[in-house]
């Protein structure tokens, strides 16, 4: 995985819609009237809310990541925002059509790949990155199905848009059907099928336990139970060496040394701090890289990942 678009763009809120209980949709267009950068299914953008909460982003303000859930070809960006936490509360309570927002991206952290067959698993707001994947799979003539769960029907977004796909989509609100039957869904997967999953952490963990290697996107950090030994990092571009204590991340150590690094989530979920690895064996603890990318060892997320050995050389 290579670093993606990290430029900041000012956008204007062209439309605001109520998508479901506690979920609003925003349609964003370039504030200068130009074209927004293109994107692919699975991409996300950062919203930069300014100096509202110290220490939560490279600019000292609130930074939150939202999956793009519209049509990649329509020239606009659409996001769905569930009201939970500081950033989403700002969107729900303050952001209205005509407002201008700072964004960063788009970034491909949940890469949609070509395949003859797909199984999509979505829970709650996890439908947002899955929606354009479903449209792309349909347009390509692939064999696919979606299992979509939520607390209640009224809390599940985009049901009207999904209705056109008929019985390819299984809608399973928890108050009617209970938890998603993952054994049944995954047990019917044919060879050559790519499985994509996005939703609450317990759902993703349950899917990964049943089928390792599933392509997932997390909105929260992956549980970190690995060792936290100290090691050193050589910064190849500046010629400096930084000690990373057991209780510190690489990102924290280089920040303390006065090195400016772009970041957003500090949880290994957004991909913003992705950094090339020139030497050493990274201990990947992020939720962004695929198993193949981890094995290659060419990049790492320095906000959470560590080193398996005493030394890393990074392109910083």
Tab-separated table of C-alpha atoms in Angstrom, residues 163-270:
chain	number	residue	atom	x	y	z
A	163	UNK	CA	-34.143	-2.309	-2.283
A	164	UNK	CA	-33.444	-2.256	-6.032
A	165	UNK	CA	-31.114	-5.234	-5.651
A	166	UNK	CA	-33.900	-7.537	-4.487
A	167	UNK	CA	-32.986	-10.763	-2.738
A	168	UNK	CA	-29.247	-10.214	-3.175
A	169	UNK	CA	-29.574	-8.110	-0.021
A	170	UNK	CA	-30.542	-9.680	3.311
A	171	UNK	CA	-31.695	-7.031	5.798
A	172	UNK	CA	-31.542	-8.356	9.368
A	173	UNK	CA	-32.467	-5.870	12.113
A	174	UNK	CA	-31.456	-7.257	15.484
A	175	UNK	CA	-34.802	-6.593	17.186
A	176	UNK	CA	-36.461	-8.949	14.674
A	177	UNK	CA	-33.785	-11.538	13.853
A	178	UNK	CA	-31.211	-11.354	16.642
A	179	UNK	CA	-27.485	-11.166	15.891
A	180	UNK	CA	-26.343	-11.882	12.351
A	181	UNK	CA	-25.947	-15.597	11.633
A	182	UNK	CA	-22.312	-15.384	10.580
A	183	UNK	CA	-21.872	-19.154	10.488
A	184	UNK	CA	-24.612	-19.459	7.887
A	185	UNK	CA	-23.363	-16.504	5.849
A	186	UNK	CA	-19.722	-17.576	5.808
A	187	UNK	CA	-20.502	-21.267	5.508
A	188	UNK	CA	-22.082	-20.686	2.108
A	189	UNK	CA	-19.053	-18.903	0.641
A	190	UNK	CA	-17.800	-20.486	-2.574
A	191	UNK	CA	-14.117	-20.654	-3.587
A	192	UNK	CA	-12.906	-17.448	-5.211
A	193	UNK	CA	-15.243	-15.272	-3.180
A	194	UNK	CA	-13.877	-12.087	-1.613
A	195	UNK	CA	-15.436	-11.247	1.748
A	196	UNK	CA	-15.675	-7.607	2.840
A	197	UNK	CA	-16.823	-6.679	6.332
A	198	UNK	CA	-17.414	-3.385	8.125
A	199	UNK	CA	-19.266	-2.803	11.363
A	200	UNK	CA	-18.888	-2.842	15.157
A	201	UNK	CA	-15.717	-4.354	16.600
A	202	UNK	CA	-17.453	-7.464	18.086
A	203	UNK	CA	-18.903	-8.271	14.671
A	204	UNK	CA	-15.569	-7.850	12.879
A	205	UNK	CA	-13.757	-9.936	15.500
A	206	UNK	CA	-16.351	-12.703	15.142
A	207	UNK	CA	-15.985	-12.684	11.357
A	208	UNK	CA	-12.173	-12.789	11.538
A	209	UNK	CA	-12.321	-15.679	13.993
A	210	UNK	CA	-14.446	-17.673	11.561
A	211	UNK	CA	-12.599	-16.654	8.397
A	212	UNK	CA	-9.063	-15.228	8.752
A	213	UNK	CA	-7.981	-12.939	5.945
A	214	UNK	CA	-11.349	-11.279	5.462
A	215	UNK	CA	-11.050	-7.705	4.212
A	216	UNK	CA	-12.253	-5.435	6.996
A	217	UNK	CA	-12.520	-1.781	7.914
A	218	UNK	CA	-12.640	-0.752	11.550
A	219	UNK	CA	-13.985	2.470	13.025
A	220	UNK	CA	-12.312	1.666	16.352
A	221	UNK	CA	-8.817	0.443	17.196
A	222	UNK	CA	-8.008	-3.254	17.029
A	223	UNK	CA	-7.374	-4.666	20.539
A	224	UNK	CA	-3.610	-4.501	21.217
A	225	UNK	CA	-2.343	-7.399	23.323
A	226	UNK	CA	1.168	-7.677	21.850
A	227	UNK	CA	4.478	-7.069	23.625
A	228	UNK	CA	5.691	-3.504	24.036
A	229	UNK	CA	9.493	-3.740	24.117
A	230	UNK	CA	11.643	-0.663	23.582
A	231	UNK	CA	13.483	-0.232	20.260
A	232	UNK	CA	15.128	2.475	18.175
A	233	UNK	CA	14.108	4.075	14.903
A	234	UNK	CA	16.538	5.640	12.449
A	235	UNK	CA	14.964	8.509	10.516
A	236	UNK	CA	16.610	8.161	7.125
A	237	UNK	CA	15.656	11.587	5.760
A	238	UNK	CA	16.953	13.510	8.750
A	239	UNK	CA	19.795	11.208	9.817
A	240	UNK	CA	18.531	11.061	13.397
A	241	UNK	CA	17.932	8.067	15.650
A	242	UNK	CA	15.007	8.103	18.076
A	243	UNK	CA	14.444	5.792	21.018
A	244	UNK	CA	10.919	4.388	21.280
A	245	UNK	CA	10.228	3.426	24.915
A	246	UNK	CA	7.971	0.519	25.836
A	247	UNK	CA	5.204	2.906	26.820
A	248	UNK	CA	5.364	5.081	23.722
A	249	UNK	CA	4.412	4.755	20.064
A	250	UNK	CA	6.755	5.608	17.192
A	251	UNK	CA	4.522	8.572	16.396
A	252	UNK	CA	4.799	9.901	19.945
A	253	UNK	CA	8.573	9.406	19.974
A	254	UNK	CA	9.177	11.269	16.705
A	255	UNK	CA	6.797	14.042	17.754
A	256	UNK	CA	8.752	14.447	20.976
A	257	UNK	CA	11.913	14.707	18.885
A	258	UNK	CA	10.383	17.595	16.961
A	259	UNK	CA	9.651	15.733	13.708
A	260	UNK	CA	6.428	16.753	11.953
A	261	UNK	CA	4.361	13.755	10.852
A	262	UNK	CA	0.901	13.724	9.297
A	263	UNK	CA	-1.634	11.721	11.328
A	264	UNK	CA	-5.302	11.622	12.264
A	265	UNK	CA	-6.711	8.764	14.337
A	266	UNK	CA	-3.767	7.565	16.481
A	267	UNK	CA	-5.530	4.171	16.493
A	268	UNK	CA	-4.278	2.483	13.325
A	269	UNK	CA	-7.607	2.765	11.533
A	270	UNK	CA	-7.220	5.621	9.032
